[in-house]
Amino acid sequence: MKIILASASPRRRELLKQIVTEFEVIPSDAEEFIPNKIPPEIVTELASQKARAVADKTGNAGVETLIIGADTIVVHDGRILGKPRDEADACRMLRGLSGDSHFVYTGVCLLLMREDQVETDAFYERTEVLFYPMTGKEIEAYIKSGDPMDKAGAYGIQSGCGKYIRGIRGDYNNVVGLPVARLYQEMKERGFII
């Protein structure tokens, strides 16, 4: 079986290597359409859109192919925090997260192309993240590092922001961008991993 990760994220690539030794990376260029405001539905729909876009791009060459799409959002006080538009937006997000808790949702879509059939299944994982308070200088220094600019919620738990994380409730890897333990179990249950 050929496996394709429909993501340009180097973090997702590293996480997938924990459970799959050989896979191809084909980033999705799907224009994201968010149909509603319910976080689990948003992330599973966006993950599905990414997987379908890569399926349309690659087509079915007669080889059984599993495409894995994923999308992550941060939700704080009922508001969805995507990637910051600029440094001011990153500062606003980090001020809000400082000294508070929020949820990280990652949706995953498994799209299987087999002969002339396409099967899809999607799931999501949710993790609560608790932040220590951050001073204005700490927020400014973290933003100047550049780390927050390509991450939902304007922070990377696995990088420079880790020192401000008081705790998590749930899957750490989900916060990084791919709930590998759950993905492994879902793939195993479907016979994609032996």
Short mmCIF file of C-alpha atoms in Angstrom, two decimals:
data_model
loop_
_atom_site.label_atom_id
_atom_site.label_comp_id
_atom_site.label_asym_id
_atom_site.label_seq_id
_atom_site.Cartn_x
_atom_site.Cartn_y
_atom_site.Cartn_z
CA MET A 1 0.00 0.00 0.00
CA LYS A 2 1.21 3.47 -0.91
CA ILE A 3 0.80 6.08 1.84
CA ILE A 4 0.69 9.84 1.21
CA LEU A 5 0.75 12.57 3.84
CA ALA A 6 -1.29 15.51 2.54
CA SER A 7 0.62 18.12 4.53
CA ALA A 8 3.66 20.34 4.16
CA SER A 9 4.18 20.42 7.94
CA PRO A 10 7.63 19.16 8.94
CA ARG A 11 6.20 18.42 12.41
CA ARG A 12 3.53 16.10 10.98
CA ARG A 13 6.13 14.40 8.81
CA GLU A 14 8.32 13.64 11.84
CA LEU A 15 5.36 12.38 13.86
CA LEU A 16 4.11 10.09 11.06
CA LYS A 17 7.59 8.51 10.88
CA GLN A 18 6.91 7.07 14.34
CA ILE A 19 4.31 4.70 12.88
CA VAL A 20 4.98 4.51 9.12
CA THR A 21 8.46 4.00 7.70
CA GLU A 22 7.75 4.79 4.06
CA PHE A 23 5.40 7.48 2.82
CA GLU A 24 5.28 10.26 0.28
CA VAL A 25 4.54 13.91 1.10
CA ILE A 26 2.23 15.79 -1.24
CA PRO A 27 1.06 19.07 0.28
CA SER A 28 -2.56 19.97 -0.32
CA ASP A 29 -3.26 23.19 -2.14
CA ALA A 30 -6.96 23.03 -1.30
CA GLU A 31 -8.65 26.33 -0.63
CA GLU A 32 -10.03 25.84 2.86
CA PHE A 33 -13.77 26.25 3.28
CA ILE A 34 -15.07 26.22 6.86
CA PRO A 35 -18.75 25.19 6.83
CA ASN A 36 -19.56 25.88 10.50
CA LYS A 37 -18.15 26.94 13.85
CA ILE A 38 -18.09 23.61 15.73
CA PRO A 39 -14.39 22.74 16.31
CA PRO A 40 -14.56 18.93 15.83
CA GLU A 41 -16.52 19.38 12.60
CA ILE A 42 -14.19 22.13 11.37
CA VAL A 43 -11.00 20.08 11.77
CA THR A 44 -12.42 16.87 10.34
CA GLU A 45 -13.86 18.75 7.34
CA LEU A 46 -10.60 20.63 6.69
CA ALA A 47 -8.58 17.39 7.00
CA SER A 48 -10.99 15.76 4.53
CA GLN A 49 -10.71 18.68 2.10
CA LYS A 50 -6.91 18.34 2.15
CA ALA A 51 -7.02 14.56 1.57
CA ARG A 52 -9.54 14.93 -1.29
CA ALA A 53 -7.45 17.65 -2.95
CA VAL A 54 -4.39 15.37 -2.96
CA ALA A 55 -6.51 12.45 -4.22
CA ASP A 56 -7.72 14.64 -7.10
CA LYS A 57 -4.12 15.68 -7.81
CA THR A 58 -2.66 12.17 -7.81
CA GLY A 59 -5.56 10.19 -9.25
CA ASN A 60 -5.84 6.45 -8.94
CA ALA A 61 -2.96 4.72 -10.71
CA GLY A 62 -4.17 1.23 -9.87
CA VAL A 63 -2.11 1.13 -6.67
CA GLU A 64 -3.94 0.93 -3.37
CA THR A 65 -3.25 4.34 -1.82
CA LEU A 66 -3.97 5.75 1.63
CA ILE A 67 -3.94 9.54 1.87
CA ILE A 68 -3.70 11.09 5.35
CA GLY A 69 -5.00 14.63 5.69
CA ALA A 70 -4.77 16.60 8.94
CA ASP A 71 -5.69 20.01 10.27
CA THR A 72 -5.18 21.63 13.68
CA ILE A 73 -6.94 24.56 15.34
CA VAL A 74 -6.66 26.21 18.73
CA VAL A 75 -9.84 27.25 20.55
CA HIS A 76 -9.71 29.77 23.38
CA ASP A 77 -12.84 31.13 25.08
CA GLY A 78 -14.95 29.82 22.19
CA ARG A 79 -12.84 31.61 19.55
CA ILE A 80 -10.83 29.79 16.91
CA LEU A 81 -7.20 30.89 16.70
CA GLY A 82 -5.57 30.08 13.39
CA LYS A 83 -2.08 31.05 12.30
CA PRO A 84 -1.33 34.69 13.13
CA ARG A 85 -1.58 37.20 10.28
CA ASP A 86 1.30 39.28 11.64
CA GLU A 87 3.25 39.99 14.83
CA ALA A 88 0.44 42.11 16.31
CA ASP A 89 -2.00 39.23 15.80
CA ALA A 90 0.47 36.79 17.41
CA CYS A 91 0.84 39.16 20.37
CA ARG A 92 -2.94 39.38 20.80
CA MET A 93 -3.26 35.57 20.75
CA LEU A 94 -0.44 34.97 23.21
CA ARG A 95 -1.75 37.61 25.63
CA GLY A 96 -5.08 35.79 25.61
CA LEU A 97 -3.52 32.36 26.17
CA SER A 98 -1.17 33.58 28.91
CA GLY A 99 -2.17 32.28 32.35
CA ASP A 100 -5.22 30.49 30.93
CA SER A 101 -6.21 27.19 29.35
CA HIS A 102 -7.43 26.39 25.85
CA PHE A 103 -8.15 23.41 23.62
CA VAL A 104 -6.27 22.09 20.60
CA TYR A 105 -8.25 20.07 18.06
CA THR A 106 -6.65 18.03 15.30
CA GLY A 107 -8.79 16.38 12.66
CA VAL A 108 -7.45 13.47 10.62
CA CYS A 109 -8.91 12.04 7.43
CA LEU A 110 -7.99 8.61 6.10
CA LEU A 111 -8.84 8.47 2.39
CA LEU A 112 -8.33 5.08 0.76
CA MET A 113 -8.22 4.76 -3.04
CA ARG A 114 -8.63 1.17 -4.18
CA GLU A 115 -9.24 0.39 -7.87
CA ASP A 116 -12.28 2.55 -8.71
CA GLN A 117 -13.41 2.99 -5.11
CA VAL A 118 -12.73 5.80 -2.67
CA GLU A 119 -13.43 5.36 1.04
CA THR A 120 -13.00 8.09 3.63
CA ASP A 121 -13.11 8.14 7.38
CA ALA A 122 -12.31 11.06 9.68
CA PHE A 123 -11.79 11.52 13.39
CA TYR A 124 -10.49 14.20 15.74
CA GLU A 125 -8.54 14.44 18.96
CA ARG A 126 -8.86 17.18 21.59
CA THR A 127 -6.21 18.22 24.13
CA GLU A 128 -6.42 20.87 26.82
CA VAL A 129 -3.31 23.05 27.24
CA LEU A 130 -2.63 25.19 30.32
CA PHE A 131 -0.27 28.17 30.08
CA TYR A 132 1.78 29.85 32.79
CA PRO A 133 1.44 33.65 32.73
CA MET A 134 3.79 35.33 30.22
CA THR A 135 5.15 38.84 30.67
CA GLY A 136 5.00 41.37 27.87
CA LYS A 137 8.76 41.01 27.39
CA GLU A 138 8.49 37.22 27.18
CA ILE A 139 5.74 37.47 24.57
CA GLU A 140 7.74 40.02 22.57
CA ALA A 141 10.90 37.88 22.66
CA TYR A 142 9.01 34.77 21.61
CA ILE A 143 7.40 36.58 18.69
CA LYS A 144 10.80 37.96 17.59
CA SER A 145 12.08 34.36 17.41
CA GLY A 146 9.68 33.81 14.48
CA ASP A 147 8.43 30.54 15.96
CA PRO A 148 4.75 31.56 16.40
CA MET A 149 4.19 32.79 12.87
CA ASP A 150 3.34 29.48 11.15
CA LYS A 151 1.45 27.84 14.01
CA ALA A 152 -2.20 27.78 15.02
CA GLY A 153 -2.63 29.78 18.22
CA ALA A 154 0.76 31.46 17.64
CA TYR A 155 2.82 28.92 19.58
CA GLY A 156 4.72 25.67 19.27
CA ILE A 157 4.59 23.42 22.33
CA GLN A 158 7.59 21.49 21.02
CA SER A 159 9.75 24.56 20.53
CA GLY A 160 10.34 27.95 22.17
CA CYS A 161 6.98 28.13 23.91
CA GLY A 162 7.40 24.86 25.82
CA LYS A 163 8.74 26.72 28.86
CA TYR A 164 5.37 28.44 29.31
CA ILE A 165 3.27 25.27 29.27
CA ARG A 166 2.04 24.45 32.77
CA GLY A 167 0.44 21.19 31.72
CA ILE A 168 -1.71 19.33 29.25
CA ARG A 169 -4.69 17.03 29.52
CA GLY A 170 -4.66 14.67 26.58
CA ASP A 171 -2.28 13.78 23.76
CA TYR A 172 0.89 15.90 23.53
CA ASN A 173 1.45 14.93 19.88
CA ASN A 174 -2.03 16.19 19.07
CA VAL A 175 -0.86 19.67 20.10
CA VAL A 176 2.21 19.32 17.88
CA GLY A 177 -0.11 18.54 14.95
CA LEU A 178 -0.81 14.80 14.61
CA PRO A 179 -2.27 12.44 17.24
CA VAL A 180 -0.02 9.53 16.25
CA ALA A 181 -1.21 7.05 18.90
CA ARG A 182 -4.84 7.48 17.83
CA LEU A 183 -3.84 7.45 14.16
CA TYR A 184 -1.92 4.21 14.70
CA GLN A 185 -4.93 2.59 16.39
CA GLU A 186 -7.29 3.77 13.61
CA MET A 187 -4.94 2.47 10.90
CA LYS A 188 -4.43 -0.83 12.72
CA GLU A 189 -8.17 -1.31 13.16
CA ARG A 190 -8.67 -0.86 9.40
CA GLY A 191 -5.83 -3.24 8.48
CA PHE A 192 -3.53 -0.51 7.10
CA ILE A 193 -0.82 -1.48 9.59
CA ILE A 194 -0.02 -5.08 10.44
#
